[in-house]
Amino acid sequence: MKVDIWSDIACPWCFIGKRRFEAGLRDFAHAEDVEITWHSYQLDPSLPERFDGTEVEYLSDRKGMPREQVEQMIEHVRGQAAAEGLHYDFDNLVVANSMRGHHLLHLAARHGVADAVKEALLSAHFEHGVDIGDPASLVDIGVQHGLDATEIRAALEDPQVRSEVEQDFAQARAYGIQGVPFFVIDAKFGVSGAQPAQTFTGALEQAWQAQHPLVMQHAEGAVCGPDGC
């Protein structure tokens, strides 16, 4: 079974959704048969390489949201993250364009370490105040997961990698995805948002049953029913 996940590094619900999906997957009887592919999505492609301000200022200034509403929203997200064992530090978060981070993810996918690098990028951004637009920081993250530093630097500026990232954006538009995280199971079943773990388990089970329908055998045999045996 194949699960395609569209996600942005600069998306707080995407990290929470990753944790909840992982919990749902653990309760799925056929978890070992699930192949996960991470896809790129940008919530704000117009964001400069680095925004000179806090997350609260970014959302209130650029998105036109009242500051008090933003602060309440952030506290809510922080609480939801904590419930999943994540420790969001919005005070030290660096608001940066995530495009280079998506380049790194595509390189990581080529080497079979996309999930580990995705985890590291999300944690770096939301928990450790790392600038996910800074090439040096991205090189450090990639090297920690076995990638070659020279190859990383080249990939961060590679037009072919940029084309692959943009293909992810195009596929998201084709699916009608307007927010992330978004999970597509076997190209048939869509799950939008950081749903509870049991929702993911249920969706996986539904997709598995659709792929492996029960075949009834018609040999006669004694049975019990509502009217007796």
PDB file of C-alpha atoms in Angstrom:
ATOM      1  CA  MET A   1       0.000   0.000   0.000  1.00  0.00           C
ATOM      2  CA  LYS A   2       1.283   3.456  -0.909  1.00  0.00           C
ATOM      3  CA  VAL A   3       0.754   6.617   1.146  1.00  0.00           C
ATOM      4  CA  ASP A   4       1.692   9.970  -0.392  1.00  0.00           C
ATOM      5  CA  ILE A   5       1.942  12.869   2.058  1.00  0.00           C
ATOM      6  CA  TRP A   6       1.939  16.523   1.036  1.00  0.00           C
ATOM      7  CA  SER A   7       3.474  18.733   3.688  1.00  0.00           C
ATOM      8  CA  ASP A   8       5.378  21.976   4.262  1.00  0.00           C
ATOM      9  CA  ILE A   9       8.336  22.262   6.604  1.00  0.00           C
ATOM     10  CA  ALA A  10       6.994  25.617   7.831  1.00  0.00           C
ATOM     11  CA  CYS A  11       3.639  24.137   8.834  1.00  0.00           C
ATOM     12  CA  PRO A  12       3.059  23.469  12.551  1.00  0.00           C
ATOM     13  CA  TRP A  13       0.155  21.097  11.900  1.00  0.00           C
ATOM     14  CA  CYS A  14       2.329  19.057   9.531  1.00  0.00           C
ATOM     15  CA  PHE A  15       4.640  17.970  12.367  1.00  0.00           C
ATOM     16  CA  ILE A  16       1.646  17.192  14.576  1.00  0.00           C
ATOM     17  CA  GLY A  17       0.034  15.317  11.674  1.00  0.00           C
ATOM     18  CA  LYS A  18       3.218  13.307  11.147  1.00  0.00           C
ATOM     19  CA  ARG A  19       3.133  12.161  14.763  1.00  0.00           C
ATOM     20  CA  ARG A  20      -0.561  11.271  14.616  1.00  0.00           C
ATOM     21  CA  PHE A  21      -0.173   9.410  11.339  1.00  0.00           C
ATOM     22  CA  GLU A  22       2.745   7.431  12.789  1.00  0.00           C
ATOM     23  CA  ALA A  23       0.581   6.505  15.794  1.00  0.00           C
ATOM     24  CA  GLY A  24      -2.257   5.438  13.504  1.00  0.00           C
ATOM     25  CA  LEU A  25       0.142   3.417  11.381  1.00  0.00           C
ATOM     26  CA  ARG A  26       1.426   1.546  14.451  1.00  0.00           C
ATOM     27  CA  ASP A  27      -2.126   0.308  15.091  1.00  0.00           C
ATOM     28  CA  PHE A  28      -2.553  -0.847  11.492  1.00  0.00           C
ATOM     29  CA  ALA A  29      -2.123  -4.605  11.120  1.00  0.00           C
ATOM     30  CA  HIS A  30      -0.328  -4.323   7.772  1.00  0.00           C
ATOM     31  CA  ALA A  31       1.994  -1.435   8.620  1.00  0.00           C
ATOM     32  CA  GLU A  32       4.996  -3.298   7.217  1.00  0.00           C
ATOM     33  CA  ASP A  33       3.350  -3.221   3.768  1.00  0.00           C
ATOM     34  CA  VAL A  34       2.957   0.572   3.708  1.00  0.00           C
ATOM     35  CA  GLU A  35       5.308   2.638   1.532  1.00  0.00           C
ATOM     36  CA  ILE A  36       5.418   6.343   2.450  1.00  0.00           C
ATOM     37  CA  THR A  37       6.442   9.099   0.044  1.00  0.00           C
ATOM     38  CA  TRP A  38       6.851  12.699   1.187  1.00  0.00           C
ATOM     39  CA  HIS A  39       5.821  15.443  -1.236  1.00  0.00           C
ATOM     40  CA  SER A  40       6.522  19.162  -1.175  1.00  0.00           C
ATOM     41  CA  TYR A  41       4.005  21.931  -0.587  1.00  0.00           C
ATOM     42  CA  GLN A  42       4.512  25.605   0.242  1.00  0.00           C
ATOM     43  CA  LEU A  43       1.973  27.534   2.271  1.00  0.00           C
ATOM     44  CA  ASP A  44       3.567  30.866   1.356  1.00  0.00           C
ATOM     45  CA  PRO A  45       5.813  30.771  -1.737  1.00  0.00           C
ATOM     46  CA  SER A  46       6.071  34.580  -1.611  1.00  0.00           C
ATOM     47  CA  LEU A  47       7.868  34.546   1.733  1.00  0.00           C
ATOM     48  CA  PRO A  48      11.380  36.084   1.506  1.00  0.00           C
ATOM     49  CA  GLU A  49      14.372  33.896   2.289  1.00  0.00           C
ATOM     50  CA  ARG A  50      14.089  35.173   5.837  1.00  0.00           C
ATOM     51  CA  PHE A  51      11.387  37.306   7.453  1.00  0.00           C
ATOM     52  CA  ASP A  52      12.745  39.871   9.876  1.00  0.00           C
ATOM     53  CA  GLY A  53      10.341  39.252  12.729  1.00  0.00           C
ATOM     54  CA  THR A  54       8.637  36.660  14.895  1.00  0.00           C
ATOM     55  CA  GLU A  55       6.002  34.144  13.874  1.00  0.00           C
ATOM     56  CA  VAL A  56       3.360  36.307  15.567  1.00  0.00           C
ATOM     57  CA  GLU A  57       4.505  39.351  13.611  1.00  0.00           C
ATOM     58  CA  TYR A  58       4.596  37.393  10.366  1.00  0.00           C
ATOM     59  CA  LEU A  59       1.046  36.092  10.728  1.00  0.00           C
ATOM     60  CA  SER A  60      -0.352  39.388  11.955  1.00  0.00           C
ATOM     61  CA  ASP A  61       1.512  41.647   9.517  1.00  0.00           C
ATOM     62  CA  ARG A  62       1.561  39.590   6.328  1.00  0.00           C
ATOM     63  CA  LYS A  63      -1.662  37.666   6.819  1.00  0.00           C
ATOM     64  CA  GLY A  64      -3.666  40.552   8.266  1.00  0.00           C
ATOM     65  CA  MET A  65      -4.684  38.651  11.397  1.00  0.00           C
ATOM     66  CA  PRO A  66      -5.233  40.482  14.731  1.00  0.00           C
ATOM     67  CA  ARG A  67      -2.238  39.953  17.012  1.00  0.00           C
ATOM     68  CA  GLU A  68      -4.385  38.667  19.883  1.00  0.00           C
ATOM     69  CA  GLN A  69      -5.992  36.092  17.599  1.00  0.00           C
ATOM     70  CA  VAL A  70      -2.572  34.957  16.383  1.00  0.00           C
ATOM     71  CA  GLU A  71      -1.275  34.570  19.935  1.00  0.00           C
ATOM     72  CA  GLN A  72      -4.311  32.491  20.910  1.00  0.00           C
ATOM     73  CA  MET A  73      -3.905  30.336  17.816  1.00  0.00           C
ATOM     74  CA  ILE A  74      -0.233  29.747  18.533  1.00  0.00           C
ATOM     75  CA  GLU A  75      -0.947  28.748  22.125  1.00  0.00           C
ATOM     76  CA  HIS A  76      -3.551  26.284  20.888  1.00  0.00           C
ATOM     77  CA  VAL A  77      -1.097  24.777  18.404  1.00  0.00           C
ATOM     78  CA  ARG A  78       1.618  24.645  21.069  1.00  0.00           C
ATOM     79  CA  GLY A  79      -0.719  22.671  23.320  1.00  0.00           C
ATOM     80  CA  GLN A  80      -1.674  20.256  20.553  1.00  0.00           C
ATOM     81  CA  ALA A  81       2.005  19.715  19.754  1.00  0.00           C
ATOM     82  CA  ALA A  82       2.866  19.082  23.398  1.00  0.00           C
ATOM     83  CA  ALA A  83       0.198  16.386  23.531  1.00  0.00           C
ATOM     84  CA  GLU A  84       2.159  14.587  20.787  1.00  0.00           C
ATOM     85  CA  GLY A  85       5.474  14.935  22.621  1.00  0.00           C
ATOM     86  CA  LEU A  86       6.651  17.932  20.569  1.00  0.00           C
ATOM     87  CA  HIS A  87       8.099  21.080  22.148  1.00  0.00           C
ATOM     88  CA  TYR A  88       7.358  24.041  19.892  1.00  0.00           C
ATOM     89  CA  ASP A  89       9.420  27.178  20.560  1.00  0.00           C
ATOM     90  CA  PHE A  90       7.612  29.949  18.693  1.00  0.00           C
ATOM     91  CA  ASP A  91       9.599  32.644  20.511  1.00  0.00           C
ATOM     92  CA  ASN A  92      12.832  31.556  18.797  1.00  0.00           C
ATOM     93  CA  LEU A  93      11.363  30.239  15.541  1.00  0.00           C
ATOM     94  CA  VAL A  94      13.044  31.672  12.419  1.00  0.00           C
ATOM     95  CA  VAL A  95      10.446  32.572   9.793  1.00  0.00           C
ATOM     96  CA  ALA A  96      12.085  31.565   6.503  1.00  0.00           C
ATOM     97  CA  ASN A  97      11.175  30.406   3.017  1.00  0.00           C
ATOM     98  CA  SER A  98      11.071  26.594   2.924  1.00  0.00           C
ATOM     99  CA  MET A  99      12.030  26.079  -0.748  1.00  0.00           C
ATOM    100  CA  ARG A 100      15.657  25.086  -0.080  1.00  0.00           C
ATOM    101  CA  GLY A 101      14.442  22.700   2.603  1.00  0.00           C
ATOM    102  CA  HIS A 102      12.236  21.009   0.009  1.00  0.00           C
ATOM    103  CA  HIS A 103      15.274  20.675  -2.255  1.00  0.00           C
ATOM    104  CA  LEU A 104      17.033  18.840   0.569  1.00  0.00           C
ATOM    105  CA  LEU A 105      14.031  16.560   1.035  1.00  0.00           C
ATOM    106  CA  HIS A 106      14.051  15.542  -2.615  1.00  0.00           C
ATOM    107  CA  LEU A 107      17.747  14.762  -2.423  1.00  0.00           C
ATOM    108  CA  ALA A 108      17.112  12.754   0.744  1.00  0.00           C
ATOM    109  CA  ALA A 109      14.409  10.765  -1.060  1.00  0.00           C
ATOM    110  CA  ARG A 110      16.937   9.739  -3.711  1.00  0.00           C
ATOM    111  CA  HIS A 111      19.081   8.267  -0.936  1.00  0.00           C
ATOM    112  CA  GLY A 112      16.230   6.621   1.016  1.00  0.00           C
ATOM    113  CA  VAL A 113      16.369   8.922   4.050  1.00  0.00           C
ATOM    114  CA  ALA A 114      13.445  11.257   3.324  1.00  0.00           C
ATOM    115  CA  ASP A 115      11.501  10.420   6.476  1.00  0.00           C
ATOM    116  CA  ALA A 116      14.504  10.983   8.753  1.00  0.00           C
ATOM    117  CA  VAL A 117      15.383  14.275   7.061  1.00  0.00           C
ATOM    118  CA  LYS A 118      11.747  15.415   7.135  1.00  0.00           C
ATOM    119  CA  GLU A 119      11.671  14.734  10.876  1.00  0.00           C
ATOM    120  CA  ALA A 120      14.940  16.608  11.372  1.00  0.00           C
ATOM    121  CA  LEU A 121      13.784  19.635   9.376  1.00  0.00           C
ATOM    122  CA  LEU A 122      10.490  19.925  11.250  1.00  0.00           C
ATOM    123  CA  SER A 123      12.214  19.557  14.603  1.00  0.00           C
ATOM    124  CA  ALA A 124      14.932  22.052  13.676  1.00  0.00           C
ATOM    125  CA  HIS A 125      12.359  24.631  12.601  1.00  0.00           C
ATOM    126  CA  PHE A 126       9.768  24.311  15.344  1.00  0.00           C
ATOM    127  CA  GLU A 127      11.775  23.086  18.334  1.00  0.00           C
ATOM    128  CA  HIS A 128      15.318  24.419  17.905  1.00  0.00           C
ATOM    129  CA  GLY A 129      15.114  27.799  16.156  1.00  0.00           C
ATOM    130  CA  VAL A 130      17.134  26.708  13.109  1.00  0.00           C
ATOM    131  CA  ASP A 131      16.905  28.783   9.926  1.00  0.00           C
ATOM    132  CA  ILE A 132      15.534  26.269   7.388  1.00  0.00           C
ATOM    133  CA  GLY A 133      16.417  28.628   4.542  1.00  0.00           C
ATOM    134  CA  ASP A 134      20.098  28.790   5.462  1.00  0.00           C
ATOM    135  CA  PRO A 135      22.254  26.542   3.228  1.00  0.00           C
ATOM    136  CA  ALA A 136      24.784  25.859   5.975  1.00  0.00           C
ATOM    137  CA  SER A 137      22.054  24.664   8.349  1.00  0.00           C
ATOM    138  CA  LEU A 138      20.580  22.431   5.645  1.00  0.00           C
ATOM    139  CA  VAL A 139      23.996  20.953   4.888  1.00  0.00           C
ATOM    140  CA  ASP A 140      24.432  20.152   8.587  1.00  0.00           C
ATOM    141  CA  ILE A 141      21.047  18.406   8.718  1.00  0.00           C
ATOM    142  CA  GLY A 142      21.721  16.420   5.563  1.00  0.00           C
ATOM    143  CA  VAL A 143      25.208  15.339   6.630  1.00  0.00           C
ATOM    144  CA  GLN A 144      23.815  14.104   9.954  1.00  0.00           C
ATOM    145  CA  HIS A 145      21.699  11.671   7.920  1.00  0.00           C
ATOM    146  CA  GLY A 146      24.443  10.372   5.670  1.00  0.00           C
ATOM    147  CA  LEU A 147      24.211  12.784   2.739  1.00  0.00           C
ATOM    148  CA  ASP A 148      27.299  14.245   1.094  1.00  0.00           C
ATOM    149  CA  ALA A 149      27.876  17.939   1.827  1.00  0.00           C
ATOM    150  CA  THR A 150      28.963  18.770  -1.720  1.00  0.00           C
ATOM    151  CA  GLU A 151      25.939  16.995  -3.178  1.00  0.00           C
ATOM    152  CA  ILE A 152      23.647  18.865  -0.786  1.00  0.00           C
ATOM    153  CA  ARG A 153      25.058  22.272  -1.756  1.00  0.00           C
ATOM    154  CA  ALA A 154      24.578  21.452  -5.427  1.00  0.00           C
ATOM    155  CA  ALA A 155      21.027  20.168  -4.893  1.00  0.00           C
ATOM    156  CA  LEU A 156      19.981  23.325  -3.056  1.00  0.00           C
ATOM    157  CA  GLU A 157      20.482  25.325  -6.261  1.00  0.00           C
ATOM    158  CA  ASP A 158      19.805  22.575  -8.837  1.00  0.00           C
ATOM    159  CA  PRO A 159      17.104  23.503 -11.414  1.00  0.00           C
ATOM    160  CA  GLN A 160      16.274  19.812 -11.875  1.00  0.00           C
ATOM    161  CA  VAL A 161      15.537  19.432  -8.168  1.00  0.00           C
ATOM    162  CA  ARG A 162      13.476  22.634  -8.330  1.00  0.00           C
ATOM    163  CA  SER A 163      11.505  21.073 -11.188  1.00  0.00           C
ATOM    164  CA  GLU A 164      10.816  17.965  -9.059  1.00  0.00           C
ATOM    165  CA  VAL A 165       9.585  20.150  -6.195  1.00  0.00           C
ATOM    166  CA  GLU A 166       7.315  22.067  -8.540  1.00  0.00           C
ATOM    167  CA  GLN A 167       5.932  18.782  -9.889  1.00  0.00           C
ATOM    168  CA  ASP A 168       4.805  18.049  -6.322  1.00  0.00           C
ATOM    169  CA  PHE A 169       3.088  21.446  -6.241  1.00  0.00           C
ATOM    170  CA  ALA A 170       1.368  20.661  -9.550  1.00  0.00           C
ATOM    171  CA  GLN A 171       0.162  17.266  -8.358  1.00  0.00           C
ATOM    172  CA  ALA A 172      -1.248  18.881  -5.227  1.00  0.00           C
ATOM    173  CA  ARG A 173      -3.219  21.303  -7.398  1.00  0.00           C
ATOM    174  CA  ALA A 174      -4.447  18.409  -9.546  1.00  0.00           C
ATOM    175  CA  TYR A 175      -5.761  16.657  -6.434  1.00  0.00           C
ATOM    176  CA  GLY A 176      -7.397  19.884  -5.276  1.00  0.00           C
ATOM    177  CA  ILE A 177      -5.214  20.100  -2.168  1.00  0.00           C
ATOM    178  CA  GLN A 178      -5.577  23.539  -0.594  1.00  0.00           C
ATOM    179  CA  GLY A 179      -4.011  22.883   2.802  1.00  0.00           C
ATOM    180  CA  VAL A 180      -1.545  20.542   4.462  1.00  0.00           C
ATOM    181  CA  PRO A 181      -0.867  18.027   5.785  1.00  0.00           C
ATOM    182  CA  PHE A 182      -2.736  15.964   3.213  1.00  0.00           C
ATOM    183  CA  PHE A 183      -2.528  12.189   2.949  1.00  0.00           C
ATOM    184  CA  VAL A 184      -3.396  10.186  -0.182  1.00  0.00           C
ATOM    185  CA  ILE A 185      -3.702   6.427   0.223  1.00  0.00           C
ATOM    186  CA  ASP A 186      -3.305   4.288  -2.901  1.00  0.00           C
ATOM    187  CA  ALA A 187      -4.222   7.333  -5.033  1.00  0.00           C
ATOM    188  CA  LYS A 188      -7.863   6.760  -3.996  1.00  0.00           C
ATOM    189  CA  PHE A 189      -8.439   7.794  -0.380  1.00  0.00           C
ATOM    190  CA  GLY A 190      -7.661  11.307   0.865  1.00  0.00           C
ATOM    191  CA  VAL A 191      -7.270  12.395   4.481  1.00  0.00           C
ATOM    192  CA  SER A 192      -6.972  16.130   5.085  1.00  0.00           C
ATOM    193  CA  GLY A 193      -5.324  17.621   8.152  1.00  0.00           C
ATOM    194  CA  ALA A 194      -3.726  16.409  11.370  1.00  0.00           C
ATOM    195  CA  GLN A 195      -6.514  13.964  12.168  1.00  0.00           C
ATOM    196  CA  PRO A 196      -6.589  11.805  15.321  1.00  0.00           C
ATOM    197  CA  ALA A 197      -4.521   8.618  15.106  1.00  0.00           C
ATOM    198  CA  GLN A 198      -7.596   6.389  14.934  1.00  0.00           C
ATOM    199  CA  THR A 199      -8.807   8.247  11.840  1.00  0.00           C
ATOM    200  CA  PHE A 200      -5.593   7.325  10.048  1.00  0.00           C
ATOM    201  CA  THR A 201      -5.872   3.712  11.195  1.00  0.00           C
ATOM    202  CA  GLY A 202      -9.439   3.563   9.907  1.00  0.00           C
ATOM    203  CA  ALA A 203      -8.470   5.067   6.545  1.00  0.00           C
ATOM    204  CA  LEU A 204      -5.620   2.589   6.140  1.00  0.00           C
ATOM    205  CA  GLU A 205      -7.928  -0.300   6.982  1.00  0.00           C
ATOM    206  CA  GLN A 206     -10.540   0.922   4.498  1.00  0.00           C
ATOM    207  CA  ALA A 207      -7.929   1.215   1.760  1.00  0.00           C
ATOM    208  CA  TRP A 208      -6.556  -2.247   2.573  1.00  0.00           C
ATOM    209  CA  GLN A 209     -10.000  -3.819   2.387  1.00  0.00           C
ATOM    210  CA  ALA A 210     -10.638  -2.132  -0.969  1.00  0.00           C
ATOM    211  CA  GLN A 211      -7.393  -3.587  -2.257  1.00  0.00           C
ATOM    212  CA  HIS A 212      -7.962  -7.022  -0.683  1.00  0.00           C
ATOM    213  CA  PRO A 213     -11.735  -7.710  -0.801  1.00  0.00           C
ATOM    214  CA  LEU A 214     -13.084 -10.701   1.065  1.00  0.00           C
ATOM    215  CA  VAL A 215     -13.793 -13.570  -1.300  1.00  0.00           C
ATOM    216  CA  MET A 216     -16.813 -15.628  -0.207  1.00  0.00           C
ATOM    217  CA  GLN A 217     -16.717 -19.386  -0.640  1.00  0.00           C
ATOM    218  CA  HIS A 218     -20.138 -20.850  -1.456  1.00  0.00           C
ATOM    219  CA  ALA A 219     -19.732 -24.396  -0.167  1.00  0.00           C
ATOM    220  CA  GLU A 220     -22.712 -25.264   2.007  1.00  0.00           C
ATOM    221  CA  GLY A 221     -22.251 -25.690   5.727  1.00  0.00           C
ATOM    222  CA  ALA A 222     -24.247 -25.603   8.955  1.00  0.00           C
ATOM    223  CA  VAL A 223     -24.647 -22.095  10.387  1.00  0.00           C
ATOM    224  CA  CYS A 224     -26.523 -20.262  13.105  1.00  0.00           C
ATOM    225  CA  GLY A 225     -28.549 -17.157  12.309  1.00  0.00           C
ATOM    226  CA  PRO A 226     -31.138 -14.803  13.814  1.00  0.00           C
ATOM    227  CA  ASP A 227     -33.818 -17.488  13.446  1.00  0.00           C
ATOM    228  CA  GLY A 228     -31.882 -20.245  15.119  1.00  0.00           C
ATOM    229  CA  CYS A 229     -29.469 -22.989  14.175  1.00  0.00           C
TER     230      CYS A 229
END
